[in-house]
Short mmCIF file of C-alpha atoms in Angstrom, two decimals:
data_model
loop_
_atom_site.label_atom_id
_atom_site.label_comp_id
_atom_site.label_asym_id
_atom_site.label_seq_id
_atom_site.Cartn_x
_atom_site.Cartn_y
_atom_site.Cartn_z
CA MET Z 1 6.45 -29.38 38.48
CA PRO Z 2 9.78 -28.50 40.54
CA SER Z 3 11.91 -26.47 37.62
CA GLU Z 4 14.47 -28.80 37.41
CA PHE Z 5 12.98 -30.52 34.81
CA PHE Z 6 12.57 -28.49 32.02
CA ASN Z 7 14.64 -28.60 29.32
CA THR Z 8 15.86 -24.66 28.71
CA SER Z 9 15.39 -24.34 25.26
CA GLU Z 10 12.31 -26.32 24.57
CA VAL Z 11 11.27 -22.59 27.39
CA LEU Z 12 13.56 -20.58 25.25
CA GLU Z 13 11.38 -22.44 22.52
CA ALA Z 14 8.34 -21.35 24.12
CA ILE Z 15 8.65 -18.17 24.83
CA LEU Z 16 9.73 -17.35 21.70
CA GLU Z 17 6.34 -18.39 19.61
CA THR Z 18 4.80 -16.57 22.40
CA ILE Z 19 5.76 -13.56 21.48
CA ASP Z 20 3.16 -11.36 19.15
CA GLU Z 21 6.23 -10.56 16.16
CA GLY Z 22 7.83 -12.56 13.88
CA ILE Z 23 11.41 -14.31 15.11
CA HIS Z 24 13.50 -16.01 12.50
CA VAL Z 25 17.25 -16.88 13.72
CA ILE Z 26 19.68 -17.89 11.71
CA ASP Z 27 23.94 -19.86 12.09
CA PRO Z 28 27.00 -18.15 10.55
CA LYS Z 29 26.32 -19.78 7.66
CA GLY Z 30 22.43 -18.37 6.68
CA MET Z 31 20.96 -21.61 7.67
CA THR Z 32 17.34 -21.12 9.78
CA ILE Z 33 17.78 -22.73 12.60
CA PHE Z 34 14.35 -21.15 14.67
CA TYR Z 35 11.43 -20.06 12.78
CA ASN Z 36 8.22 -18.95 14.62
CA GLY Z 37 4.25 -19.06 13.69
CA VAL Z 38 3.95 -15.04 13.24
CA ALA Z 39 7.19 -14.60 11.92
CA ALA Z 40 5.71 -17.84 9.36
CA ASN Z 41 2.34 -15.48 9.13
CA HIS Z 42 3.85 -12.16 7.85
CA ASP Z 43 6.58 -14.06 5.45
CA GLY Z 44 3.56 -16.13 3.85
CA MET Z 45 5.34 -19.34 4.22
CA LYS Z 46 4.89 -23.09 6.47
CA ARG Z 47 7.68 -23.80 9.04
CA SER Z 48 9.04 -26.37 6.33
CA GLU Z 49 10.00 -24.44 4.31
CA VAL Z 50 12.40 -22.26 5.37
CA ILE Z 51 14.52 -24.48 8.81
CA GLY Z 52 17.51 -26.03 8.50
CA LYS Z 53 17.16 -24.63 4.47
CA PRO Z 54 19.95 -22.13 3.51
CA LEU Z 55 17.91 -18.70 3.99
CA LEU Z 56 18.59 -18.15 0.40
CA GLU Z 57 16.75 -20.99 -0.53
CA ALA Z 58 13.78 -20.29 1.27
CA PHE Z 59 13.75 -16.14 -0.13
CA PRO Z 60 15.26 -16.50 -3.66
CA SER Z 61 14.14 -12.95 -3.68
CA LEU Z 62 16.89 -11.73 -1.62
CA ASN Z 63 20.96 -12.11 -2.20
CA HIS Z 64 23.36 -10.68 0.45
CA LYS Z 65 22.81 -6.85 0.46
CA SER Z 66 19.14 -7.22 0.63
CA SER Z 67 19.32 -9.34 3.25
CA THR Z 68 19.10 -7.52 6.82
CA LEU Z 69 20.05 -11.61 8.19
CA LEU Z 70 23.07 -12.24 6.04
CA ARG Z 71 24.24 -8.29 6.32
CA VAL Z 72 24.60 -9.03 10.12
CA ILE Z 73 26.06 -12.29 10.26
CA LYS Z 74 28.97 -10.49 7.94
CA SER Z 75 29.07 -7.05 9.62
CA GLU Z 76 28.46 -8.43 13.32
CA LYS Z 77 26.40 -4.58 13.41
CA PRO Z 78 23.24 -4.34 14.19
CA ILE Z 79 20.33 -3.03 12.31
CA TYR Z 80 17.61 -1.45 13.67
CA ASN Z 81 14.16 -1.02 12.39
CA TYR Z 82 14.37 -1.10 8.69
CA SER Z 83 11.44 -1.48 6.51
CA GLN Z 84 12.66 -4.62 4.13
CA SER Z 85 10.82 -5.74 0.78
CA TYR Z 86 11.10 -9.08 -1.14
CA VAL Z 87 9.51 -11.56 -2.57
CA ASN Z 88 8.77 -14.92 -0.85
CA ALA Z 89 8.99 -18.91 -2.54
CA HIS Z 90 5.21 -18.88 -4.04
CA GLY Z 91 5.53 -14.84 -5.26
CA ARG Z 92 4.41 -12.72 -3.26
CA ILE Z 93 5.05 -9.80 -2.13
CA ILE Z 94 6.37 -9.29 1.65
CA GLU Z 95 6.93 -5.92 4.02
CA THR Z 96 8.05 -5.99 6.89
CA LEU Z 97 10.31 -3.77 9.66
CA ASN Z 98 12.94 -5.68 10.63
CA THR Z 99 15.30 -5.67 13.97
CA THR Z 100 18.74 -7.57 13.88
CA LEU Z 101 21.00 -8.24 16.07
CA PRO Z 102 23.55 -10.64 16.41
CA ILE Z 103 23.32 -13.43 19.16
CA TYR Z 104 27.28 -13.84 20.77
CA VAL Z 105 28.32 -16.48 23.32
CA ASP Z 106 31.84 -16.87 25.51
CA GLY Z 107 32.34 -13.56 22.77
CA PHE Z 108 31.78 -15.66 19.64
CA MET Z 109 29.02 -14.90 17.34
CA ILE Z 110 26.43 -18.04 16.60
CA GLY Z 111 23.74 -16.45 14.54
CA ALA Z 112 21.95 -13.43 14.01
CA ILE Z 113 17.93 -13.25 15.49
CA GLU Z 114 15.57 -10.73 13.73
CA ILE Z 115 12.67 -9.54 15.34
CA ALA Z 116 9.85 -8.29 12.27
CA LYS Z 117 7.01 -6.07 11.83
CA ASP Z 118 4.07 -6.78 9.92
CA TYR Z 119 5.00 -3.89 7.59
CA SER Z 120 1.91 -2.78 6.34
CA ARG Z 121 -0.20 -2.64 8.58
CA LEU Z 122 1.82 -0.55 11.21
CA LYS Z 123 1.81 1.62 8.47
CA GLN Z 124 -1.17 2.25 7.21
CA LEU Z 125 -2.35 2.97 10.94
CA SER Z 126 1.12 5.37 11.03
CA GLU Z 127 0.26 7.02 8.40
CA ARG Z 128 -3.31 7.04 10.23
CA LEU Z 129 -1.65 8.99 13.86
CA ALA Z 130 0.11 10.80 11.26
CA ASP Z 131 -2.64 12.85 9.31
CA LEU Z 132 -4.13 12.98 12.81
CA GLU Z 133 -1.90 14.43 14.47
CA SER Z 134 -1.46 16.89 11.52
CA SER Z 135 -4.65 17.48 10.67
CA LEU Z 136 -4.78 18.67 15.29
CA LYS Z 137 -1.93 20.38 15.22
CA THR Z 138 -2.98 22.46 11.79
CA ILE Z 139 -6.12 23.70 13.59
CA LYS Z 140 -4.96 24.41 17.42
CA SER Z 141 -1.39 26.72 15.87
CA PRO Z 142 -3.14 29.77 14.53
CA GLU Z 143 0.60 30.52 13.20
CA ARG Z 144 1.66 27.16 11.21
CA LYS Z 145 -1.52 26.41 8.91
CA MET Z 146 0.53 24.65 6.62
CA PRO Z 147 -0.02 20.68 7.07
CA ALA Z 148 2.34 19.43 9.26
CA ASN Z 149 3.53 16.27 7.27
CA GLY Z 150 4.79 18.87 4.45
CA GLY Z 151 4.32 16.46 1.71
CA LEU Z 152 1.39 17.08 -0.20
CA TYR Z 153 1.86 16.78 -4.17
CA SER Z 154 1.34 19.05 -6.63
CA PHE Z 155 0.89 19.94 -10.07
CA ALA Z 156 4.64 21.00 -11.41
CA GLU Z 157 5.00 17.27 -9.52
CA ILE Z 158 2.99 15.47 -11.42
CA LEU Z 159 5.11 14.05 -15.31
CA THR Z 160 3.33 12.90 -18.27
CA LYS Z 161 4.33 13.88 -22.32
CA ASP Z 162 0.16 11.80 -22.61
CA ASN Z 163 -1.62 15.47 -24.65
CA GLY Z 164 -4.61 13.75 -23.01
CA PHE Z 165 -3.26 13.30 -19.97
CA LYS Z 166 -1.03 17.53 -20.07
CA GLY Z 167 -5.23 18.79 -20.84
CA LEU Z 168 -7.06 16.74 -17.50
CA ILE Z 169 -3.76 18.83 -15.54
CA ALA Z 170 -5.31 21.31 -17.42
CA GLN Z 171 -9.30 21.44 -16.17
CA GLY Z 172 -7.88 20.43 -12.59
CA LYS Z 173 -5.93 23.78 -13.14
CA LYS Z 174 -9.51 25.55 -13.47
CA ALA Z 175 -11.41 23.11 -10.75
CA ALA Z 176 -8.06 24.91 -8.09
CA ARG Z 177 -10.46 27.90 -8.37
CA SER Z 178 -13.72 26.59 -7.38
CA SER Z 179 -14.83 24.96 -3.89
CA SER Z 180 -16.88 22.73 -5.88
CA SER Z 181 -16.81 19.28 -5.32
CA VAL Z 182 -14.60 17.06 -6.96
CA LEU Z 183 -15.05 13.76 -8.10
CA VAL Z 184 -12.14 11.79 -9.65
CA TYR Z 185 -12.23 8.14 -11.04
CA GLY Z 186 -9.39 5.56 -12.65
CA GLU Z 187 -7.96 1.86 -11.93
CA SER Z 188 -5.85 1.86 -8.97
CA GLY Z 189 -2.09 2.88 -9.09
CA VAL Z 190 -4.04 6.29 -11.47
CA GLY Z 191 -2.40 8.53 -9.36
CA LYS Z 192 -5.37 10.10 -8.20
CA GLU Z 193 -4.76 11.26 -4.41
CA LEU Z 194 -1.51 12.13 -5.91
CA PHE Z 195 -3.71 14.71 -8.57
CA VAL Z 196 -6.64 15.87 -5.79
CA GLN Z 197 -4.06 16.88 -4.10
CA SER Z 198 -2.08 19.07 -6.87
CA ILE Z 199 -6.24 20.77 -6.72
CA HIS Z 200 -5.76 21.81 -2.84
CA GLN Z 201 -1.61 22.29 -3.45
CA ASP Z 202 -3.31 24.96 -6.33
CA SER Z 203 -5.96 26.11 -4.32
CA SER Z 204 -7.12 28.90 -2.32
CA ARG Z 205 -7.83 26.67 1.14
CA SER Z 206 -3.54 24.78 0.36
CA LYS Z 207 -2.41 26.61 3.94
CA GLU Z 208 -5.24 25.12 5.33
CA PRO Z 209 -5.52 21.39 6.05
CA PHE Z 210 -5.58 18.34 3.17
CA ILE Z 211 -7.49 14.98 5.44
CA ALA Z 212 -7.43 11.90 3.12
CA GLN Z 213 -9.63 9.30 4.81
CA ASN Z 214 -9.97 5.80 2.44
CA CYS Z 215 -13.26 4.60 3.08
CA ALA Z 216 -12.67 0.72 2.48
CA ALA Z 217 -10.46 0.90 5.40
CA LEU Z 218 -12.49 1.23 8.33
CA PRO Z 219 -16.71 -0.67 9.71
CA GLU Z 220 -19.28 1.52 9.12
CA SER Z 221 -19.56 2.20 13.05
CA LEU Z 222 -15.94 3.14 12.48
CA LEU Z 223 -15.83 5.36 10.35
CA GLU Z 224 -19.38 7.40 10.95
CA SER Z 225 -17.74 8.86 14.26
CA LEU Z 226 -13.84 9.23 12.61
CA LEU Z 227 -15.75 11.54 10.14
CA PHE Z 228 -18.60 13.51 12.09
CA GLY Z 229 -16.43 13.15 15.64
CA THR Z 230 -18.21 11.70 19.02
CA ALA Z 231 -21.04 14.11 21.95
CA LYS Z 232 -19.56 12.50 25.45
CA GLY Z 233 -21.45 10.27 26.43
CA SER Z 234 -23.08 9.89 22.52
CA TYR Z 235 -21.46 5.68 23.94
CA THR Z 236 -20.06 3.87 26.69
CA GLY Z 237 -15.94 5.85 27.36
CA ALA Z 238 -16.91 8.74 24.56
CA VAL Z 239 -15.94 11.13 25.26
CA GLU Z 240 -16.26 14.89 23.36
CA ARG Z 241 -14.34 14.63 20.25
CA GLN Z 242 -14.02 16.37 16.46
CA GLY Z 243 -14.36 14.35 13.89
CA LEU Z 244 -12.43 14.92 10.30
CA PHE Z 245 -14.80 17.34 8.83
CA GLU Z 246 -14.01 19.17 11.43
CA LEU Z 247 -10.46 18.83 11.61
CA ALA Z 248 -10.43 19.78 8.10
CA ASN Z 249 -13.05 23.32 8.65
CA GLY Z 250 -11.09 24.97 5.71
CA GLY Z 251 -9.70 22.93 4.47
CA THR Z 252 -10.23 19.65 1.89
CA LEU Z 253 -11.22 15.95 3.01
CA PHE Z 254 -10.21 13.18 0.45
CA LEU Z 255 -12.06 10.20 0.44
CA ASP Z 256 -10.66 7.38 -1.46
CA GLU Z 257 -12.66 4.66 -2.35
CA LEU Z 258 -15.84 6.11 -1.88
CA GLN Z 259 -18.24 3.13 -2.93
CA SER Z 260 -17.36 0.88 -0.39
CA MET Z 261 -18.70 4.30 1.68
CA PRO Z 262 -22.23 2.49 3.58
CA ILE Z 263 -25.02 3.28 1.44
CA ASP Z 264 -26.89 4.99 4.76
CA LEU Z 265 -23.50 6.72 5.43
CA GLN Z 266 -23.52 8.57 1.83
CA ALA Z 267 -26.87 9.81 3.03
CA LYS Z 268 -25.45 12.00 5.49
CA LEU Z 269 -22.00 12.92 3.54
CA LEU Z 270 -24.24 14.41 1.12
CA ARG Z 271 -26.96 16.25 3.55
CA VAL Z 272 -23.60 17.87 4.58
CA LEU Z 273 -22.76 18.82 1.27
CA GLU Z 274 -26.44 20.40 0.66
CA ASP Z 275 -26.47 22.11 3.95
CA GLY Z 276 -22.44 22.13 5.05
CA PHE Z 277 -23.26 21.19 9.09
CA ILE Z 278 -22.67 18.54 11.07
CA ARG Z 279 -23.69 17.36 13.62
CA ARG Z 280 -21.44 14.62 15.94
CA ILE Z 281 -22.68 11.15 17.55
CA GLY Z 282 -24.47 10.97 20.29
CA GLY Z 283 -24.46 15.20 19.95
CA THR Z 284 -28.02 17.39 19.17
CA LYS Z 285 -26.13 20.24 18.71
CA SER Z 286 -25.25 21.33 14.38
CA VAL Z 287 -21.37 22.34 13.85
CA GLN Z 288 -21.56 24.62 10.31
CA VAL Z 289 -18.39 22.98 8.17
CA ASP Z 290 -16.19 24.58 5.28
CA VAL Z 291 -14.78 21.71 3.88
CA ARG Z 292 -14.49 20.76 -0.10
CA ILE Z 293 -15.39 17.61 -0.42
CA MET Z 294 -12.82 15.83 -2.85
CA ALA Z 295 -14.44 11.06 -3.86
CA ALA Z 296 -11.41 9.84 -5.79
CA MET Z 297 -13.38 5.69 -7.18
CA ASN Z 298 -12.16 3.09 -8.62
CA MET Z 299 -14.14 1.68 -10.66
CA ASP Z 300 -16.94 2.96 -12.85
CA PRO Z 301 -19.31 5.42 -11.17
CA LYS Z 302 -21.82 4.59 -13.44
CA LYS Z 303 -21.74 1.50 -12.79
CA GLU Z 304 -21.22 1.13 -8.62
CA VAL Z 305 -24.01 3.66 -8.95
CA SER Z 306 -25.95 1.50 -11.71
CA GLU Z 307 -24.78 -1.63 -8.66
CA ASN Z 308 -26.31 0.16 -5.61
CA ARG Z 309 -23.20 1.02 -4.08
CA LEU Z 310 -23.52 4.28 -5.10
CA ARG Z 311 -26.53 6.75 -4.90
CA PRO Z 312 -27.42 8.13 -7.59
CA ASP Z 313 -27.99 12.06 -5.75
CA LEU Z 314 -24.44 11.82 -3.89
CA PHE Z 315 -23.00 10.41 -7.59
CA TYR Z 316 -24.61 13.61 -9.75
CA ARG Z 317 -23.74 15.85 -6.27
CA LEU Z 318 -20.17 15.07 -7.31
CA ASN Z 319 -20.77 14.56 -10.30
CA VAL Z 320 -19.95 18.66 -11.30
CA LEU Z 321 -16.51 18.17 -11.30
CA SER Z 322 -15.26 14.84 -13.07
CA TYR Z 323 -11.91 13.50 -14.31
CA GLU Z 324 -11.71 10.19 -15.60
CA LEU Z 325 -7.76 8.98 -15.00
CA PRO Z 326 -5.54 7.53 -17.77
CA PRO Z 327 -4.50 3.39 -17.29
CA LEU Z 328 -0.88 3.37 -17.71
CA ARG Z 329 -0.60 1.66 -20.40
CA GLU Z 330 -2.91 4.19 -22.46
CA ARG Z 331 -0.03 6.44 -21.61
CA ILE Z 332 2.63 4.56 -23.34
CA ASP Z 333 5.05 7.91 -24.00
CA ASP Z 334 5.06 7.96 -19.99
CA ILE Z 335 5.76 4.85 -19.59
CA GLU Z 336 9.93 5.60 -19.72
CA LEU Z 337 10.11 9.03 -18.94
CA LEU Z 338 8.35 7.79 -14.72
CA SER Z 339 11.73 4.54 -14.87
CA GLN Z 340 14.02 7.19 -15.35
CA HIS Z 341 11.93 8.78 -12.18
CA PHE Z 342 11.46 6.00 -10.89
CA ILE Z 343 14.92 4.97 -11.38
CA SER Z 344 16.69 8.24 -9.87
CA THR Z 345 14.58 8.80 -6.88
CA PHE Z 346 15.90 5.47 -5.60
CA ASN Z 347 19.02 6.36 -6.99
CA SER Z 348 19.01 8.28 -3.64
CA LYS Z 349 17.03 6.63 -1.58
CA LEU Z 350 19.08 3.82 -1.76
CA GLY Z 351 22.56 4.81 -2.17
CA LEU Z 352 23.38 3.75 -6.08
CA SER Z 353 23.86 4.80 -9.34
CA ILE Z 354 22.27 2.76 -11.46
CA LYS Z 355 22.38 4.71 -15.88
CA GLY Z 356 18.95 3.39 -16.74
CA MET Z 357 17.84 0.40 -18.52
CA ASP Z 358 19.10 -1.09 -21.81
CA GLU Z 359 16.87 -1.63 -24.59
CA LYS Z 360 14.89 -5.62 -23.89
CA THR Z 361 13.77 -4.22 -20.47
CA LYS Z 362 12.02 -1.12 -22.26
CA ALA Z 363 10.91 -2.49 -25.10
CA PHE Z 364 8.85 -4.88 -22.37
CA PHE Z 365 7.94 -2.77 -21.01
CA ARG Z 366 6.05 -1.37 -23.67
CA LYS Z 367 3.50 -3.84 -24.80
CA TYR Z 368 3.39 -5.16 -21.15
CA GLN Z 369 -0.48 -3.71 -19.17
CA TRP Z 370 0.55 -2.94 -16.58
CA PRO Z 371 -2.85 -3.49 -14.62
CA GLY Z 372 -1.14 -1.76 -11.64
CA ASN Z 373 -0.57 1.25 -12.78
CA VAL Z 374 2.69 3.47 -12.11
CA ARG Z 375 2.21 1.76 -8.68
CA GLU Z 376 2.97 -1.09 -10.08
CA LEU Z 377 5.97 0.33 -12.27
CA LYS Z 378 6.79 2.57 -8.72
CA HIS Z 379 7.83 -0.64 -7.23
CA THR Z 380 8.80 -3.19 -10.21
CA ILE Z 381 11.66 -0.07 -10.07
CA GLU Z 382 11.76 -0.76 -6.47
CA PHE Z 383 12.36 -4.20 -6.93
CA MET Z 384 14.63 -4.26 -9.38
CA MET Z 385 17.76 -2.63 -8.08
CA ASN Z 386 17.66 -3.89 -4.55
CA HIS Z 387 17.98 -6.99 -6.57
CA THR Z 388 20.23 -6.22 -9.67
CA GLU Z 389 24.30 -6.28 -9.77
CA ASN Z 390 24.31 -4.11 -12.69
CA ASP Z 391 24.69 -0.77 -13.97
CA VAL Z 392 21.72 -1.01 -16.13
CA LEU Z 393 18.49 -3.17 -15.43
CA ASN Z 394 17.43 -5.45 -17.30
CA LEU Z 395 15.41 -8.15 -17.89
CA GLU Z 396 17.03 -10.39 -15.07
CA ASP Z 397 16.52 -8.57 -12.42
CA LEU Z 398 12.16 -7.97 -13.52
CA PRO Z 399 10.40 -10.07 -9.86
CA GLN Z 400 9.36 -13.43 -11.09
CA PHE Z 401 6.19 -13.70 -12.21
CA LEU Z 402 6.96 -11.48 -15.02
CA LYS Z 403 9.69 -12.93 -16.67
CA LYS Z 404 7.72 -15.14 -19.42
CA PRO Z 405 9.13 -18.72 -19.92
CA THR Z 406 11.15 -19.42 -23.42
CA PRO Z 407 9.93 -21.44 -25.22
CA SER Z 408 11.87 -23.77 -24.50
CA GLU Z 409 10.90 -24.60 -21.45
CA LYS Z 410 8.35 -27.92 -20.76
CA ILE Z 411 4.76 -26.89 -21.67
CA LEU Z 412 3.07 -27.80 -17.98
CA PRO Z 413 0.12 -29.75 -17.32
CA LEU Z 414 -3.42 -28.20 -17.70
CA ARG Z 415 -4.13 -28.37 -13.98
CA GLU Z 416 -0.73 -27.01 -13.40
CA ALA Z 417 -0.59 -24.11 -14.78
CA MET Z 418 -4.37 -22.97 -14.79
CA ILE Z 419 -2.58 -22.91 -10.74
CA GLU Z 420 0.57 -20.87 -11.78
CA MET Z 421 -1.64 -18.81 -13.66
CA GLU Z 422 -4.31 -18.86 -10.64
CA THR Z 423 -1.61 -17.21 -8.49
CA LYS Z 424 -0.03 -15.28 -10.28
CA LEU Z 425 -3.20 -13.63 -11.21
CA ILE Z 426 -4.23 -12.90 -7.11
CA THR Z 427 -0.61 -11.93 -6.89
CA GLU Z 428 -1.31 -9.89 -9.38
CA ALA Z 429 -4.49 -8.59 -7.37
CA LEU Z 430 -2.70 -7.97 -4.28
CA LEU Z 431 -0.01 -5.86 -5.61
CA GLN Z 432 -2.75 -3.73 -6.83
CA THR Z 433 -4.61 -3.07 -3.98
CA ASN Z 434 -2.02 -3.34 -0.68
CA GLY Z 435 -2.64 -5.93 0.38
CA ASN Z 436 -6.59 -5.92 0.55
CA VAL Z 437 -8.36 -9.66 0.13
CA PHE Z 438 -11.81 -7.38 0.23
CA GLN Z 439 -10.94 -5.35 -2.33
CA ALA Z 440 -8.60 -8.05 -4.62
CA SER Z 441 -12.07 -10.03 -4.39
CA LYS Z 442 -13.52 -7.76 -6.37
CA LEU Z 443 -10.74 -7.87 -8.95
CA LEU Z 444 -11.17 -11.34 -9.45
CA GLN Z 445 -15.13 -11.17 -9.31
CA ILE Z 446 -15.04 -13.09 -7.10
CA PRO Z 447 -15.90 -14.35 -3.27
CA ARG Z 448 -14.06 -13.05 -0.22
CA GLN Z 449 -13.17 -16.71 1.52
CA THR Z 450 -13.37 -17.73 -2.01
CA LEU Z 451 -10.35 -16.03 -2.32
CA GLN Z 452 -8.88 -16.33 1.61
CA TYR Z 453 -9.70 -19.66 0.48
CA LYS Z 454 -6.81 -20.04 -2.14
CA ILE Z 455 -4.17 -17.84 -0.82
CA LYS Z 456 -3.97 -19.65 2.27
CA LYS Z 457 -3.86 -22.44 -0.52
CA HIS Z 458 -2.23 -21.48 -3.52
CA ILE Z 459 0.13 -18.16 -1.88
#
C-alpha cells in the first residue's frame, strides 16, 4: 500500500502499542491522552478507566509530589529510572520502574510521556543476578571473602522489646556457634531471612558466601540445575556450570519456602545433608561441599509433613535447630518501636522530616492484626509517608484498604459488601506474597485458577 494512505497518528499509535513496555502520556493539564495495553496490564486497570481522565482520578493514591508524570509537567525536566509504588483505583499495589520525559513540539511542552517496566519482576531478576555475581566474585577472589553485596543483617539490627523474641535471638546466637542445619518458620513477613542472615553473620562462616534461593520461584528442572549445576553436554546447549551448592562452599545456602521444593528434589537435598557430596546434572563426578543449609517456611512444618508436601526424613534432619518466629500481632510493644524505625529510615530516603504518628494512629496500629507482619508494617509506613501532607502521620494517610468505614456511611447491599471484602482479602494476600498468585491462592485456600479469575474480575 502506498505510504500516502497511512495516517501518521495511527502509525505512531500502532508503534507504541507494539513496544513491550508501558507507555503513558498526559497533556499539560494532567489528562491522559495515550495509554497502551502493556501499561494497563502493569497497572491492573482498563484503558477506558484511564484514557481521557485526569491522572489523579484514575490513580487517587498519587499526588502532585509522588506522580513522576505530574512532576515532569511542572519541572519540564526528565526523570530517569525512578521506582514508583502506588495503589490503583481498585486498591491494588503497583510497583514500576519509570523513565518520564517532557514532550516538546516547536519549542513548546505539550505533555509528558512515561515508559514503565514491571518493577516487581525486574527486581526479582536483578536480585538473583546480583546474588550469583556476588557469589562468583567471592569464589574467584581469594583476597575478598566478604559477600560482594555487603547487605547482610546481623542480630544487632533486629529491633524488639518482646522478651520471647529476645529469647529466640539468644538461641540464634548459640546456633551461630554450630554448623548444624537450621529451620526457621513463621508467617510471611516476620523476618525469617533477617534471622538466618544474622546467624550466618555471627558464625565462623561470616566471611564466606551467603546465598539465598526461593524454592517457589522456579520449576523443578530449573531449580535442580541452579542448585547442583550442570555438566557440559547434559542437555542441548548445556555448559559446565557450578550450582549454588558449589558457589556457597564454605558458607551458607538459604532455601526459602522449602515446602515448595518438589518431593523428588527434597530427596536429593537430604542426600547432600547426609554425606556432603553433590553431582552436577548430567555429570558422573561427585564433588564434596562444605555448606551449611538454612531453610525457611511460611507454613507449619508438621502440617506440611502430614499433607505430603515435606518429606518427614528431611524435616527431622532439619529440625535439629528449629525456630518459630512469632507474628507481629503477638509482639504489640514492637509495633511502635518498628514504626518509628521505619519513619526514620524513610525520612532519610525520601528527604522528609516526619516526626511520628498521632495517638489515634498508634492505637489503630496496636489493634490491627498485621497479616503481613513486619513487611506489611514497613510498606504501610512507606505508603503513608509518600502521601501525607503533615509532619505527623494520621489515620487519613492510611492505604485505602486499611481504612474502616465510618458509622455514617451507607450500609452496602450484601452482594456488594461480599465483593468488597473478597477484594480486600485478595489484595492483602497478594501484598503478603509480593504478588505471587500461587502463594496467595494457598493463603486463601482456593485454586490458583479461581484466584486468577477473581483478580481479573474484581482487581
